[in-house]
PDB file of C-alpha atoms in Angstrom:
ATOM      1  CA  UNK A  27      21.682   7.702 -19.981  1.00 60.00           C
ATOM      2  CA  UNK A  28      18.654   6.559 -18.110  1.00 67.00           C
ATOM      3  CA  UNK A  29      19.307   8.467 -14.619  1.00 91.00           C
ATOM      4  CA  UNK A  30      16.428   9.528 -12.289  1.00 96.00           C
ATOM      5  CA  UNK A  31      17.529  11.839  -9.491  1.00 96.00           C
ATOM      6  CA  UNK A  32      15.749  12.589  -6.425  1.00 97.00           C
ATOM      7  CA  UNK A  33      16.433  14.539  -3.738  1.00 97.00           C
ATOM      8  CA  UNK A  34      16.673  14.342  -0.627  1.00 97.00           C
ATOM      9  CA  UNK A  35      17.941  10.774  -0.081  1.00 96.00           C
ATOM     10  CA  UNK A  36      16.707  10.437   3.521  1.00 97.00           C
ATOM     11  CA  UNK A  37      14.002  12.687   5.054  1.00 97.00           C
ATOM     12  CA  UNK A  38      12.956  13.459   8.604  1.00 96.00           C
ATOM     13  CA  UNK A  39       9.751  15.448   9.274  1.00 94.00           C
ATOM     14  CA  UNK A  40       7.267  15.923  12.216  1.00 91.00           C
ATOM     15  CA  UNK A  41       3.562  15.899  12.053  1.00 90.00           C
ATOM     16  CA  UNK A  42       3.140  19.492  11.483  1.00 90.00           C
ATOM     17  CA  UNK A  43       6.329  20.326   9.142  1.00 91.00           C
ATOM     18  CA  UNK A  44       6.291  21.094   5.374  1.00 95.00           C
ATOM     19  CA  UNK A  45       8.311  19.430   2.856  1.00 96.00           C
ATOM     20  CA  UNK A  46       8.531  18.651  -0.542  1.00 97.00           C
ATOM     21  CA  UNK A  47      10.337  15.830  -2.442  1.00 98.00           C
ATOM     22  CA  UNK A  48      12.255  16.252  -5.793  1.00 98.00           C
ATOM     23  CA  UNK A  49      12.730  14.389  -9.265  1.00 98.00           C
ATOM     24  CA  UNK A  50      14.366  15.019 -12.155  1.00 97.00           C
ATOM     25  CA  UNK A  51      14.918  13.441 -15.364  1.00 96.00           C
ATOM     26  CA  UNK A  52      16.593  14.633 -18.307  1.00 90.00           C
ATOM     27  CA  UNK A  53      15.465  11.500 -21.043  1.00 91.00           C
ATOM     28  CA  UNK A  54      13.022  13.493 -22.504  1.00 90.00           C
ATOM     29  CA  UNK A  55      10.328  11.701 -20.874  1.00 90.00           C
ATOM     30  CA  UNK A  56       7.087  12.324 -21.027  1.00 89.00           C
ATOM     31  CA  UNK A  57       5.743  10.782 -18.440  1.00 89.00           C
ATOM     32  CA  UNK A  58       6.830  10.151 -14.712  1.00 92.00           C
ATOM     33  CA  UNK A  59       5.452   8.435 -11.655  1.00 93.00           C
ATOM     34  CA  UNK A  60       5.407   8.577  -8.088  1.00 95.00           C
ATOM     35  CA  UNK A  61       5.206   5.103  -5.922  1.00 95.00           C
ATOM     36  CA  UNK A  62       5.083   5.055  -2.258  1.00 96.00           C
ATOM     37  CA  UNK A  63       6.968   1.810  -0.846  1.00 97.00           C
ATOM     38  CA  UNK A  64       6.434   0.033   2.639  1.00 97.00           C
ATOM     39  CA  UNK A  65       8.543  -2.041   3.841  1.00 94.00           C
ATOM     40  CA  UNK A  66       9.339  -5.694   2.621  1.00 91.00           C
ATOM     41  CA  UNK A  67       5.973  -5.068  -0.096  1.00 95.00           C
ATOM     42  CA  UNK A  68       6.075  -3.938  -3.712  1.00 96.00           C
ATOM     43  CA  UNK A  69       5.717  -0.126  -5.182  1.00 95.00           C
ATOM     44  CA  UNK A  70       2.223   1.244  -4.633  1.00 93.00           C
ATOM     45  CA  UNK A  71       1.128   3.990  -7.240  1.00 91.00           C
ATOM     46  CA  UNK A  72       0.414   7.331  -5.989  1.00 93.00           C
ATOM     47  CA  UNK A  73       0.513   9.639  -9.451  1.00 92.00           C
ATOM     48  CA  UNK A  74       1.237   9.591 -12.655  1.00 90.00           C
ATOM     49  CA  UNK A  75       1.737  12.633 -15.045  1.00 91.00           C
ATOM     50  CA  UNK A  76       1.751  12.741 -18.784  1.00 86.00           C
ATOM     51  CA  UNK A  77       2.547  15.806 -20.568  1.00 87.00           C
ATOM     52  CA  UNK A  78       3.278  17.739 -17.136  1.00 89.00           C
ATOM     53  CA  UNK A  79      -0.512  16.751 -16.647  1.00 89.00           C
ATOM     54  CA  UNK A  80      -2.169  14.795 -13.874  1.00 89.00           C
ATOM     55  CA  UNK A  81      -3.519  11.820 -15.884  1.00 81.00           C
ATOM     56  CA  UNK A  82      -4.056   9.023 -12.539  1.00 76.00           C
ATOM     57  CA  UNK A  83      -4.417   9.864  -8.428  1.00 79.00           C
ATOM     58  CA  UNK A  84      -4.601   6.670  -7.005  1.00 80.00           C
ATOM     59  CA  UNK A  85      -7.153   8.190  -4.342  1.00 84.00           C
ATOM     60  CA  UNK A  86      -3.879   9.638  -2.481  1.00 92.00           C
ATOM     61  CA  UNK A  87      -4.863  11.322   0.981  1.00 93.00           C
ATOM     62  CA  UNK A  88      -4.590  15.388   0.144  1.00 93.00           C
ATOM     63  CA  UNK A  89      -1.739  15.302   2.201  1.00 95.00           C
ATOM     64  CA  UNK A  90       0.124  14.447  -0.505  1.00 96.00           C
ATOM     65  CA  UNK A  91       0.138  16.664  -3.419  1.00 95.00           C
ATOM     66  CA  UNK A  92       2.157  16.148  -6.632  1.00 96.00           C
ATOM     67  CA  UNK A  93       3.170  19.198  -8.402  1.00 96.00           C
ATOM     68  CA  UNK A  94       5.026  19.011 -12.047  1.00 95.00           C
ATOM     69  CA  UNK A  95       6.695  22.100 -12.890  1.00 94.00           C
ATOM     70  CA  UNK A  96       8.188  21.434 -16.392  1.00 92.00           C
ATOM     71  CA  UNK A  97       8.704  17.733 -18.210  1.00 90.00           C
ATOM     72  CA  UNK A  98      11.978  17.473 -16.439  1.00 95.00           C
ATOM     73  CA  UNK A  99      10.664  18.146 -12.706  1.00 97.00           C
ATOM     74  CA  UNK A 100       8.603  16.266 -10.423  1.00 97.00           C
ATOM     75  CA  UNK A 101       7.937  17.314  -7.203  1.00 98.00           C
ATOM     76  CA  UNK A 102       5.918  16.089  -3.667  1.00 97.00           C
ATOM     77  CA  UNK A 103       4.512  18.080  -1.700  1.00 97.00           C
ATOM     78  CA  UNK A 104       4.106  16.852   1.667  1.00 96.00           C
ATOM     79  CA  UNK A 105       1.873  18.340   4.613  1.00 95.00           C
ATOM     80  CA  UNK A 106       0.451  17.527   7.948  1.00 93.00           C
ATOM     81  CA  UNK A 107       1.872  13.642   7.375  1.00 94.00           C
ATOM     82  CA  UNK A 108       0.942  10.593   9.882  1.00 95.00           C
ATOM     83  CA  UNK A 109       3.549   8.025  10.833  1.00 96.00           C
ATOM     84  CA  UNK A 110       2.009   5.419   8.827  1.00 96.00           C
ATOM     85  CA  UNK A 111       3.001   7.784   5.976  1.00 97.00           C
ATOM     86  CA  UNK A 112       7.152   6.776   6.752  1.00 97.00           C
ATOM     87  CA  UNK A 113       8.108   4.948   3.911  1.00 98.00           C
ATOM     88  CA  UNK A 114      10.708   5.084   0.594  1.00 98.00           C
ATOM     89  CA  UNK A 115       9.155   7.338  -2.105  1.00 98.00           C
ATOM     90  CA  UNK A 116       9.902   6.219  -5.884  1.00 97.00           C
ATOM     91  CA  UNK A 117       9.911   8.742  -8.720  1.00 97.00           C
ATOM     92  CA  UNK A 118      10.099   6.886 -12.332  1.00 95.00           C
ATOM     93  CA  UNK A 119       9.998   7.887 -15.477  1.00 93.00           C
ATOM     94  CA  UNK A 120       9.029   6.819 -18.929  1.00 90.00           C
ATOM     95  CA  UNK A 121       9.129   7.888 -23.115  1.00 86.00           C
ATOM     96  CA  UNK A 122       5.396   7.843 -23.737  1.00 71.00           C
ATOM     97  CA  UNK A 123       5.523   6.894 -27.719  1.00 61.00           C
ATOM     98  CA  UNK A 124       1.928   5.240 -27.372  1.00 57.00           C
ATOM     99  CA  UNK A 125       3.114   2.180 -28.072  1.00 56.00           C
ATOM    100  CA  UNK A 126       2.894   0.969 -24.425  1.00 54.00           C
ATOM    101  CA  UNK A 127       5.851  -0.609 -24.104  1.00 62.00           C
ATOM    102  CA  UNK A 128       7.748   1.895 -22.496  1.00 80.00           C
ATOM    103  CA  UNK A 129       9.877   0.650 -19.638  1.00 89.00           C
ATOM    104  CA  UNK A 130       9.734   2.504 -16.465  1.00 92.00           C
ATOM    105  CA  UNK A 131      13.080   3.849 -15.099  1.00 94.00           C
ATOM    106  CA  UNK A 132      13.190   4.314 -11.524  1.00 96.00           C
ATOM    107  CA  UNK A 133      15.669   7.173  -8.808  1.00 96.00           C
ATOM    108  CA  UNK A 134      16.977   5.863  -6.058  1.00 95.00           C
ATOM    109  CA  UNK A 135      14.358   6.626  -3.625  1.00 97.00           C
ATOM    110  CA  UNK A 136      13.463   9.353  -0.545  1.00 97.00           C
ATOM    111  CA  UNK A 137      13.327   6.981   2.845  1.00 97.00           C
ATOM    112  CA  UNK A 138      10.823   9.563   4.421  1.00 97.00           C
ATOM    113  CA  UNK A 139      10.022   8.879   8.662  1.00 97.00           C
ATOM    114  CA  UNK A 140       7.631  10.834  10.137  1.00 96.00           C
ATOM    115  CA  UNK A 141       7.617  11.276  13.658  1.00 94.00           C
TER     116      UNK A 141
ATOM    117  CA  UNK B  22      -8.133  -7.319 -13.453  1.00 63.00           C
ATOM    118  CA  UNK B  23      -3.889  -8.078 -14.225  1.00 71.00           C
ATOM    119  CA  UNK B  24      -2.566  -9.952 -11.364  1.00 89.00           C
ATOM    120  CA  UNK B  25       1.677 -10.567 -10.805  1.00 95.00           C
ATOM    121  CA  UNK B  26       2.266 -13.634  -8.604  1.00 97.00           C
ATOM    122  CA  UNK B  27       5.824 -14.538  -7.101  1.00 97.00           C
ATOM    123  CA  UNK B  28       5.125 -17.485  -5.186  1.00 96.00           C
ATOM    124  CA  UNK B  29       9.187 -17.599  -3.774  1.00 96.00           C
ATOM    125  CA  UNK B  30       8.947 -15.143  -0.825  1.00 95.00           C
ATOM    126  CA  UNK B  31      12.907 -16.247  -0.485  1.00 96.00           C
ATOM    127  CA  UNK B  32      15.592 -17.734  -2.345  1.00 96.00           C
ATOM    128  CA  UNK B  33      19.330 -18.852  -1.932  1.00 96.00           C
ATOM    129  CA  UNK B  34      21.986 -19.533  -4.708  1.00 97.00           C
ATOM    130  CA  UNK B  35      25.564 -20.372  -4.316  1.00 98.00           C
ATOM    131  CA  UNK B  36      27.846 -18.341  -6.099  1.00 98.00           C
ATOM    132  CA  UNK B  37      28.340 -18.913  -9.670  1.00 97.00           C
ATOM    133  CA  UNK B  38      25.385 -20.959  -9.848  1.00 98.00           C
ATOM    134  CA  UNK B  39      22.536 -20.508 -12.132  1.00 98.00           C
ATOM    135  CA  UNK B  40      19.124 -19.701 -10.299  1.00 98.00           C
ATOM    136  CA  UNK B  41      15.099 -19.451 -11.405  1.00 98.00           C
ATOM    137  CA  UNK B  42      13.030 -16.924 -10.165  1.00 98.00           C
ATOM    138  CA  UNK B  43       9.142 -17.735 -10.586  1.00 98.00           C
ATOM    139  CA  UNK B  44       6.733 -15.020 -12.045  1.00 98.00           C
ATOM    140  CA  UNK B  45       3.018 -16.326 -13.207  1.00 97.00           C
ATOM    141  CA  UNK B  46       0.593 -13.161 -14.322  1.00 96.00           C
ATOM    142  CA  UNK B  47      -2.895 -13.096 -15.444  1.00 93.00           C
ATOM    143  CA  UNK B  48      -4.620 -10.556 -18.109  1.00 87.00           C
ATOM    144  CA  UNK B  49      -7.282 -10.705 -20.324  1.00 84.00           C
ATOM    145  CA  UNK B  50      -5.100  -8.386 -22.586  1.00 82.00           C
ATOM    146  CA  UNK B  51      -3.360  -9.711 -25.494  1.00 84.00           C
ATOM    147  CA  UNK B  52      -0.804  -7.059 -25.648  1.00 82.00           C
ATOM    148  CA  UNK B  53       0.972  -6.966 -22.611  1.00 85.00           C
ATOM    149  CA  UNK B  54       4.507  -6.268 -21.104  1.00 88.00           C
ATOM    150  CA  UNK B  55       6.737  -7.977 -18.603  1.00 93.00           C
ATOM    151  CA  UNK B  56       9.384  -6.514 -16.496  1.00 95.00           C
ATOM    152  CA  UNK B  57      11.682  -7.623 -14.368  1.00 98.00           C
ATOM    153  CA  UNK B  58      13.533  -5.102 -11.269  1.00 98.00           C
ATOM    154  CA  UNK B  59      15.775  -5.530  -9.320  1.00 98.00           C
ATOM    155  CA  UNK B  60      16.118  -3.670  -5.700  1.00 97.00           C
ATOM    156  CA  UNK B  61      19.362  -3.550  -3.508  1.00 96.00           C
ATOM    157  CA  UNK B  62      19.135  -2.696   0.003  1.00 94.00           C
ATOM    158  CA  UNK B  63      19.828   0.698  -1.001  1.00 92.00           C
ATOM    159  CA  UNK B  64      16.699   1.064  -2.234  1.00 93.00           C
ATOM    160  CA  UNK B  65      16.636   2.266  -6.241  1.00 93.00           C
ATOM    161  CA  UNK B  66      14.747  -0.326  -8.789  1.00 95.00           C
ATOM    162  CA  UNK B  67      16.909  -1.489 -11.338  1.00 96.00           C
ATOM    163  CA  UNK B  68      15.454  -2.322 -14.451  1.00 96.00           C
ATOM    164  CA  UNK B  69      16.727  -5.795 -15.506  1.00 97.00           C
ATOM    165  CA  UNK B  70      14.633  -7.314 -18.726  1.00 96.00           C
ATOM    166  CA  UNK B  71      11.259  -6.786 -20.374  1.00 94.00           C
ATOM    167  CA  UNK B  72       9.643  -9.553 -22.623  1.00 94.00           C
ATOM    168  CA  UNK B  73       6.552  -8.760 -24.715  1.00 90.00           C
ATOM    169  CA  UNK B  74       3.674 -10.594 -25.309  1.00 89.00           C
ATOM    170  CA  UNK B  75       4.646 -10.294 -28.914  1.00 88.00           C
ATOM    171  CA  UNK B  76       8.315 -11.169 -28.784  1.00 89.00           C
ATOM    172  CA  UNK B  77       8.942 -14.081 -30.761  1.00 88.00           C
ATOM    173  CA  UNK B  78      12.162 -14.462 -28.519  1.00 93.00           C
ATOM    174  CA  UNK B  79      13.012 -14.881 -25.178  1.00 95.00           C
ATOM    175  CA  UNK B  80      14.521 -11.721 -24.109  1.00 95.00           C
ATOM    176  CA  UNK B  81      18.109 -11.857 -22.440  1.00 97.00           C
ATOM    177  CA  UNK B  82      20.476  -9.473 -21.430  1.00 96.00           C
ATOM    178  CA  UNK B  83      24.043 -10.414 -20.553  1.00 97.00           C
ATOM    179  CA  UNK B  84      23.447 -12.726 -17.199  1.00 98.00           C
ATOM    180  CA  UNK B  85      19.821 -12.329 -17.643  1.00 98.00           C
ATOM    181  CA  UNK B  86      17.255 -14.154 -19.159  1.00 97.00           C
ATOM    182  CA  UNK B  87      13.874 -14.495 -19.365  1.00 97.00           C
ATOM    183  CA  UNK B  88      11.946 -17.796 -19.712  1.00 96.00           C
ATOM    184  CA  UNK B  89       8.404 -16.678 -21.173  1.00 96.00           C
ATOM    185  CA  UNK B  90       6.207 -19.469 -21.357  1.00 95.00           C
ATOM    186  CA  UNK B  91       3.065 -17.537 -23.136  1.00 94.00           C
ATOM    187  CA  UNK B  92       0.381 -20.318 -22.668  1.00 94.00           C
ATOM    188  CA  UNK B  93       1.175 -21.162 -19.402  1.00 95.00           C
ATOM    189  CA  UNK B  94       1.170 -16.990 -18.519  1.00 95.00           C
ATOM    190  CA  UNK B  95       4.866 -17.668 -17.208  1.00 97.00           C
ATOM    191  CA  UNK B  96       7.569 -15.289 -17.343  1.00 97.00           C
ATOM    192  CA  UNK B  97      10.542 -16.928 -15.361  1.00 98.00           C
ATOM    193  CA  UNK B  98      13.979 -15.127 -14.623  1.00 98.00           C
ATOM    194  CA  UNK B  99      17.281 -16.816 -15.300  1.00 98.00           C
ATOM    195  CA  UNK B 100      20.383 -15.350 -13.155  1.00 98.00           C
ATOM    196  CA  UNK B 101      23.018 -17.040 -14.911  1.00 97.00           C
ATOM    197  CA  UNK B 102      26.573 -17.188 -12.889  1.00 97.00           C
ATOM    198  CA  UNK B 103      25.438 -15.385 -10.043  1.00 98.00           C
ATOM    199  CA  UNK B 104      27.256 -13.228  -8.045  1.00 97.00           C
ATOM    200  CA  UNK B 105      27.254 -12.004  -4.416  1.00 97.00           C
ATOM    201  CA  UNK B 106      26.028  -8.112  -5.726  1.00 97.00           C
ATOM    202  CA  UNK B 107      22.884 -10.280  -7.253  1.00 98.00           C
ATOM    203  CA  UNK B 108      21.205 -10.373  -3.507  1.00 98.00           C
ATOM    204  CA  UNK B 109      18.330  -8.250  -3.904  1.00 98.00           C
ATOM    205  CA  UNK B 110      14.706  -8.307  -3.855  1.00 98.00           C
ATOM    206  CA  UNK B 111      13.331  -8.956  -7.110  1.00 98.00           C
ATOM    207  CA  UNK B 112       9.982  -7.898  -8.756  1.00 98.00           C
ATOM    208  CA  UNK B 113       8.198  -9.187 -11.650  1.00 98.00           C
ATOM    209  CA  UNK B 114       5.719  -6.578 -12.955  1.00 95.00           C
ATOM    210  CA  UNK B 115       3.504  -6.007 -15.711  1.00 91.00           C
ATOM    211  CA  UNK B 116       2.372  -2.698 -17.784  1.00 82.00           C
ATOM    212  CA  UNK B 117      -1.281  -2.262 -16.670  1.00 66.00           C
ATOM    213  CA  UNK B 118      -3.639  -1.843 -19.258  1.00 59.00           C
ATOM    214  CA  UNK B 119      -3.306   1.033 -21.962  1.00 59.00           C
ATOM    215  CA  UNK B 120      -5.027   4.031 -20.425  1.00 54.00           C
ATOM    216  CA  UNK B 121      -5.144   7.375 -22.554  1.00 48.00           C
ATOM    217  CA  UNK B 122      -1.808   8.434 -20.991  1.00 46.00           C
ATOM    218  CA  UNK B 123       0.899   6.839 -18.690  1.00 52.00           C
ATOM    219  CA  UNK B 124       1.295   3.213 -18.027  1.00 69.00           C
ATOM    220  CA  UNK B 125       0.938   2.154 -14.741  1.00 78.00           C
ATOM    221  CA  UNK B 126       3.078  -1.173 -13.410  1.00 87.00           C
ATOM    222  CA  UNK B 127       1.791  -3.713 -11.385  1.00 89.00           C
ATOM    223  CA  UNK B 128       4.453  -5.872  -9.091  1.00 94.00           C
ATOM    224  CA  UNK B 129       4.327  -8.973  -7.426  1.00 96.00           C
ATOM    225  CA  UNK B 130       5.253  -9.229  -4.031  1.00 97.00           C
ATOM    226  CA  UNK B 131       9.098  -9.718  -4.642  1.00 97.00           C
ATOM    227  CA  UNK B 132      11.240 -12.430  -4.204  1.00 98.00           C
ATOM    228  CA  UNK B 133      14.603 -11.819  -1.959  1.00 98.00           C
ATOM    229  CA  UNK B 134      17.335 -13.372  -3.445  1.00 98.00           C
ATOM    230  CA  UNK B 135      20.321 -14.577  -1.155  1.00 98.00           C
ATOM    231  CA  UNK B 136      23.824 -15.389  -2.953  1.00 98.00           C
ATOM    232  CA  UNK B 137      26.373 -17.473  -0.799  1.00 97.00           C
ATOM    233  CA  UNK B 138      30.194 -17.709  -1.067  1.00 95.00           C
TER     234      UNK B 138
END
């Protein structure tokens, strides 16, 4: 089984709202990912944890803050958002052996518009 | 610095025809990995193949193929028989060098793949 969830699928918000994005994995990963995806360009990287710690912040406005609760749950935390912000949020995962050759298993995405 | 280049920005195939998707990297690294994704409309990346550096083989996996050409820093994908679900975007990445925990990717820029009737 190499299933990613994330919830919600689709995600309206204004300006000023609170809201928080979900992931879950139940591989037994040990690490997992957050990429923030415009349009018609590739995944950027916005976090990744290892061991349910922060180990990279790709200099990610605070706006954003990634919170992971257990090695199962990732979560987004999103506050006081701009419209350039709007875009499809990827949560991944991965087995973190050391070897390095883990491959990365993505969820299906949170198309987030901010208005 | 790794680099991913896809230098088709678009491609068309007719249906059951094979098709070649370009992917050239660059790393100072010898011990690297490739990927290849795949990404519907719908949004969710699909892992399709990983090659690396090390393989002695080319890695395939049922339609797909991967034509790694080490010297020339190559790492082509080979749709065999290709179907109409098989237009996607498709993105050639690379494991970013080993950091003390998690393993960023890098992508190229994605190639969209059209399949005709």
């Amino acid at each position: 089984d190499t299933e990613v969830t994330q919830t919600p699928k689709h995600l309206v918000m204004g300006m000023t709202n609170k809201k928080s994005l979900k992931c879950e994995q139940h591989m037994g990963h040990r690490a997992m990912y957050w990429y923030k995806q415009k349009a018609k360009k590739p995944p950027e990287l916005m976090f990744v944890y290892s061991y349910e710690k922060l180990s990279i912040n790709e200099s990610v406005p605070s706006r954003f803050s990634p919170e992971c609760p257990n090695s199962s749950l990732l979560n987004l935390h999103l506050h006081a958002l701009q419209p350039e912000d709007s875009a499809l949020y990827l949560c991944a995962s991965s087995q973190e052996s050391g070897r390095g050759q883990e491959t990365q298993y993505f969820g299906p995405g949170t198309r987030l518009l901010v208005l | 610095a790794q680099k991913i280049t896809q230098t088709q920005p678009g491609m068309f195939v007719q249906e059951k025809e094979a098709v070649t998707l370009d992917c050239t990297y660059d790393t100072s690294d010898p011990s690297y990995g490739l990927f290849w994704y795949k990404q519907p409309s719908s949004g969710e990346m699909i892992f399709l193949i990983y090659q690396g550096s090390y393989d002695q083989q080319n890695a395939t996996e049922g339609r797909y193929s991967l034509n790694f050409q080490k010297a020339r820093k190559s790492a082509n994908l080979v749709i065999s028989a290709s179907q109409l679900g098989d237009s996607a975007m498709y993105f050639c990445a690379m494991r970013d060098l080993p950091s003390n925990s998690g393993y960023a990717l890098n992508f190229g820029k994605g190639t969209s793949l059209l399949v005709t009737p």
